[in-house]
mmCIF file of C-alpha atoms in Angstrom:
data_model
loop_
_atom_site.group_PDB
_atom_site.id
_atom_site.type_symbol
_atom_site.label_atom_id
_atom_site.label_comp_id
_atom_site.label_asym_id
_atom_site.label_seq_id
_atom_site.Cartn_x
_atom_site.Cartn_y
_atom_site.Cartn_z
ATOM 1 C CA LEU A 1 4.674 0.978 12.736
ATOM 2 C CA VAL A 2 7.330 2.302 12.836
ATOM 3 C CA GLY A 3 11.261 1.456 11.827
ATOM 4 C CA PRO A 4 12.372 0.176 8.240
ATOM 5 C CA ALA A 5 10.646 0.103 5.217
ATOM 6 C CA CYS A 6 11.446 -1.123 1.270
ATOM 7 C CA VAL A 7 10.165 1.538 -1.336
ATOM 8 C CA VAL A 8 9.187 -0.136 -3.173
ATOM 9 C CA ASP A 9 8.255 1.760 -7.760
ATOM 10 C CA LEU A 10 5.240 0.168 -9.129
ATOM 11 C CA SER A 11 4.422 3.709 -10.838
ATOM 12 C CA ASP A 12 4.669 2.112 -14.568
ATOM 13 C CA SER A 13 1.801 0.268 -13.680
ATOM 14 C CA SER A 14 -1.872 1.023 -15.587
ATOM 15 C CA GLU A 15 -5.501 1.587 -15.402
ATOM 16 C CA PHE A 16 -7.087 -0.901 -12.662
ATOM 17 C CA GLU A 17 -3.769 -3.488 -13.532
ATOM 18 C CA GLU A 18 -3.966 -6.577 -11.001
ATOM 19 C CA ILE A 19 -0.877 -6.978 -9.324
ATOM 20 C CA ASP A 20 0.790 -10.294 -9.060
ATOM 21 C CA ALA A 21 3.094 -11.872 -6.545
ATOM 22 C CA GLU A 22 5.555 -12.074 -8.987
ATOM 23 C CA LYS A 23 5.948 -9.143 -10.078
ATOM 24 C CA LEU A 24 5.773 -7.010 -6.515
ATOM 25 C CA SER A 25 8.643 -9.585 -5.651
ATOM 26 C CA SER A 26 10.838 -8.598 -8.711
ATOM 27 C CA ARG A 27 10.396 -5.323 -7.544
ATOM 28 C CA ILE A 28 11.831 -5.510 -3.925
ATOM 29 C CA GLU A 29 14.974 -4.325 -3.400
ATOM 30 C CA CYS A 30 15.656 -5.399 -0.010
ATOM 31 C CA LYS A 31 16.084 -7.842 2.575
ATOM 32 C CA SER A 32 13.092 -7.384 5.276
ATOM 33 C CA ILE A 33 9.395 -6.632 3.662
ATOM 34 C CA GLU A 34 7.911 -6.215 6.946
ATOM 35 C CA ARG A 35 6.946 -3.016 5.871
ATOM 36 C CA LEU A 36 6.751 -1.795 2.554
ATOM 37 C CA ILE A 37 5.542 1.514 1.211
ATOM 38 C CA ILE A 38 4.077 1.132 -2.609
ATOM 39 C CA ARG A 39 4.324 3.819 -5.399
ATOM 40 C CA PHE A 40 2.300 3.684 -8.183
ATOM 41 C CA ASP A 41 2.000 7.526 -7.877
ATOM 42 C CA TRP A 42 -1.392 7.549 -7.902
ATOM 43 C CA ASP A 43 -2.254 10.475 -6.212
ATOM 44 C CA LEU A 44 -2.207 12.557 -9.190
ATOM 45 C CA LYS A 45 -5.026 11.473 -9.718
ATOM 46 C CA LEU A 46 -6.806 12.748 -6.401
ATOM 47 C CA ASP A 47 -8.812 14.813 -8.361
ATOM 48 C CA SER A 48 -10.185 12.848 -10.335
ATOM 49 C CA GLU A 49 -13.155 9.613 -10.753
ATOM 50 C CA ASP A 50 -10.156 7.120 -11.705
ATOM 51 C CA TYR A 51 -8.485 7.441 -8.635
ATOM 52 C CA TYR A 52 -11.680 5.581 -7.152
ATOM 53 C CA PHE A 53 -12.392 3.268 -9.442
ATOM 54 C CA ASN A 54 -9.913 1.984 -11.578
ATOM 55 C CA HIS A 55 -6.133 2.560 -9.624
ATOM 56 C CA PRO A 56 -4.227 -0.386 -9.863
ATOM 57 C CA PHE A 57 -4.275 -3.008 -7.050
ATOM 58 C CA PHE A 58 -2.858 -6.343 -5.920
ATOM 59 C CA SER A 59 -4.387 -10.201 -6.482
ATOM 60 C CA GLU A 60 -5.621 -12.038 -3.483
ATOM 61 C CA SER A 61 -2.089 -13.881 -4.655
ATOM 62 C CA ALA A 62 0.465 -10.889 -4.180
ATOM 63 C CA CYS A 63 -1.876 -10.140 -0.339
ATOM 64 C CA GLU A 64 -0.976 -13.814 0.573
ATOM 65 C CA TRP A 65 2.286 -13.682 -0.558
ATOM 66 C CA MET A 66 3.212 -10.165 1.592
ATOM 67 C CA VAL A 67 1.958 -12.288 4.704
ATOM 68 C CA LYS A 68 3.797 -15.373 4.270
ATOM 69 C CA ASN A 69 6.964 -13.310 4.181
ATOM 70 C CA GLY A 70 5.834 -11.067 6.530
ATOM 71 C CA CYS A 71 4.710 -7.306 5.469
ATOM 72 C CA LYS A 72 2.969 -5.955 8.683
ATOM 73 C CA VAL A 73 2.554 -2.313 7.563
ATOM 74 C CA LEU A 74 1.248 -2.003 3.632
ATOM 75 C CA ALA A 75 1.374 1.630 2.526
ATOM 76 C CA LEU A 76 -0.044 3.081 -0.742
ATOM 77 C CA ASP A 77 -0.885 5.879 -2.436
ATOM 78 C CA THR A 78 -4.368 4.008 -3.735
ATOM 79 C CA PRO A 79 -7.660 4.457 -1.797
ATOM 80 C CA GLN A 80 -6.980 0.880 -1.288
ATOM 81 C CA PRO A 81 -5.331 -2.940 -1.800
ATOM 82 C CA ASP A 82 -8.467 -4.276 -3.359
ATOM 83 C CA ASN A 83 -9.811 -4.872 -7.031
ATOM 84 C CA PRO A 84 -12.038 -1.235 -6.888
ATOM 85 C CA LYS A 85 -14.960 -3.405 -7.906
ATOM 86 C CA ASN A 86 -14.690 -5.011 -4.989
ATOM 87 C CA GLY A 87 -16.606 -3.219 -2.470
ATOM 88 C CA LYS A 88 -19.232 -3.626 -0.652
ATOM 89 C CA GLY A 89 -22.242 -5.626 -1.820
ATOM 90 C CA ALA A 90 -20.611 -7.420 -4.780
ATOM 91 C CA GLU A 91 -19.672 -11.034 -4.528
ATOM 92 C CA LYS A 92 -16.352 -10.615 -3.066
ATOM 93 C CA ASP A 93 -16.145 -7.911 -0.626
ATOM 94 C CA ALA A 94 -12.626 -6.656 0.071
ATOM 95 C CA PRO A 95 -11.046 -10.506 0.389
ATOM 96 C CA ASN A 96 -7.075 -7.961 0.186
ATOM 97 C CA HIS A 97 -8.452 -6.724 3.049
ATOM 98 C CA LYS A 98 -9.962 -9.673 4.798
ATOM 99 C CA ILE A 99 -6.462 -11.651 3.761
ATOM 100 C CA LEU A 100 -4.016 -8.506 4.944
ATOM 101 C CA LEU A 101 -6.207 -7.561 8.296
ATOM 102 C CA SER A 102 -6.425 -11.125 9.462
ATOM 103 C CA GLU A 103 -3.335 -12.143 9.299
ATOM 104 C CA GLY A 104 -1.979 -8.394 11.597
ATOM 105 C CA VAL A 105 -0.912 -6.275 8.409
ATOM 106 C CA ALA A 106 -1.961 -2.456 9.197
ATOM 107 C CA LEU A 107 -2.944 -1.259 5.787
ATOM 108 C CA VAL A 108 -2.422 3.184 6.022
ATOM 109 C CA GLU A 109 -3.786 3.711 2.385
ATOM 110 C CA TYR A 110 -4.766 7.192 0.479
ATOM 111 C CA LEU A 111 -1.114 7.822 0.638
ATOM 112 C CA ILE A 112 0.663 11.230 -1.704
ATOM 113 C CA ASN A 113 4.363 12.432 -2.715
ATOM 114 C CA ILE A 114 5.842 8.880 -1.543
ATOM 115 C CA ARG A 115 7.485 9.884 -5.559
ATOM 116 C CA SER A 116 9.491 12.104 -3.683
ATOM 117 C CA ILE A 117 11.154 9.951 -1.454
ATOM 118 C CA LYS A 118 14.596 8.323 -2.988
ATOM 119 C CA SER A 119 16.167 6.067 -0.930
ATOM 120 C CA LYS A 120 14.682 2.413 -1.105
ATOM 121 C CA GLU A 121 14.871 2.034 2.170
ATOM 122 C CA VAL A 122 13.754 4.315 5.016
ATOM 123 C CA ASN A 123 12.436 4.639 8.341
ATOM 124 C CA LEU A 124 8.408 4.743 8.213
ATOM 125 C CA VAL A 125 6.684 7.075 10.789
ATOM 126 C CA VAL A 126 3.024 6.568 10.853
ATOM 127 C CA ALA A 127 1.425 7.647 13.976
ATOM 128 C CA PRO A 128 -2.103 7.521 14.318
ATOM 129 C CA LEU A 129 -4.883 8.140 17.047
ATOM 130 C CA LYS A 130 -5.657 6.508 19.483
ATOM 131 C CA ILE A 131 -10.109 6.723 18.372
ATOM 132 C CA LYS A 132 -11.696 4.289 21.231
ATOM 133 C CA GLU A 133 -13.908 1.229 19.497
ATOM 134 C CA GLY A 134 -12.511 2.754 16.576
ATOM 135 C CA ASP A 135 -10.957 -0.079 13.272
ATOM 136 C CA GLY A 136 -9.224 3.427 12.082
ATOM 137 C CA SER A 137 -7.676 6.584 11.726
ATOM 138 C CA PRO A 138 -5.915 9.085 10.273
ATOM 139 C CA VAL A 139 -2.485 9.071 10.817
ATOM 140 C CA ARG A 140 0.262 11.310 10.659
ATOM 141 C CA CYS A 141 2.845 9.712 7.870
ATOM 142 C CA PHE A 142 6.055 10.383 6.971
ATOM 143 C CA ALA A 143 9.547 8.538 6.308
ATOM 144 C CA ILE A 144 12.881 9.070 7.118
ATOM 145 C CA GLU A 145 15.342 8.584 4.637
ATOM 146 C CA ASP A 146 18.987 9.436 6.496
ATOM 147 C CA TRP A 147 18.645 7.979 8.938
ATOM 148 C CA LEU A 148 17.513 4.313 9.640
ATOM 149 C CA ILE A 149 16.792 2.498 13.042
#
């Protein structure tokens, strides 16, 4: 959860846009995708229904591409990497979560102010609380721009 990360700008994505592997890979300007920080600027909609129900999301093939290419941490400023229509009780219940989590990819959701990061590559620090028998945690998450490990 700590180390070099690639910042990917997808802030030009529209509401409810599905991001496929081709669009994602074309925006990556780093050698490694072990840790990805995805910027949608979606935190600007935090106080609205759009934040939860109309956010951009990844296609299942984009998530499979991330796994295949070595992603271990996916940090983003949306509530989830899944299509918002694929929630609990839907025909397809969070398939991207299943693809990513089953391969050990840590998801860091609900980030804010990714747009303040100016570098394409930073050191990412994700410090979760240790919660006994938990499957998630609040985290302290920050990027260090001037020093790479």
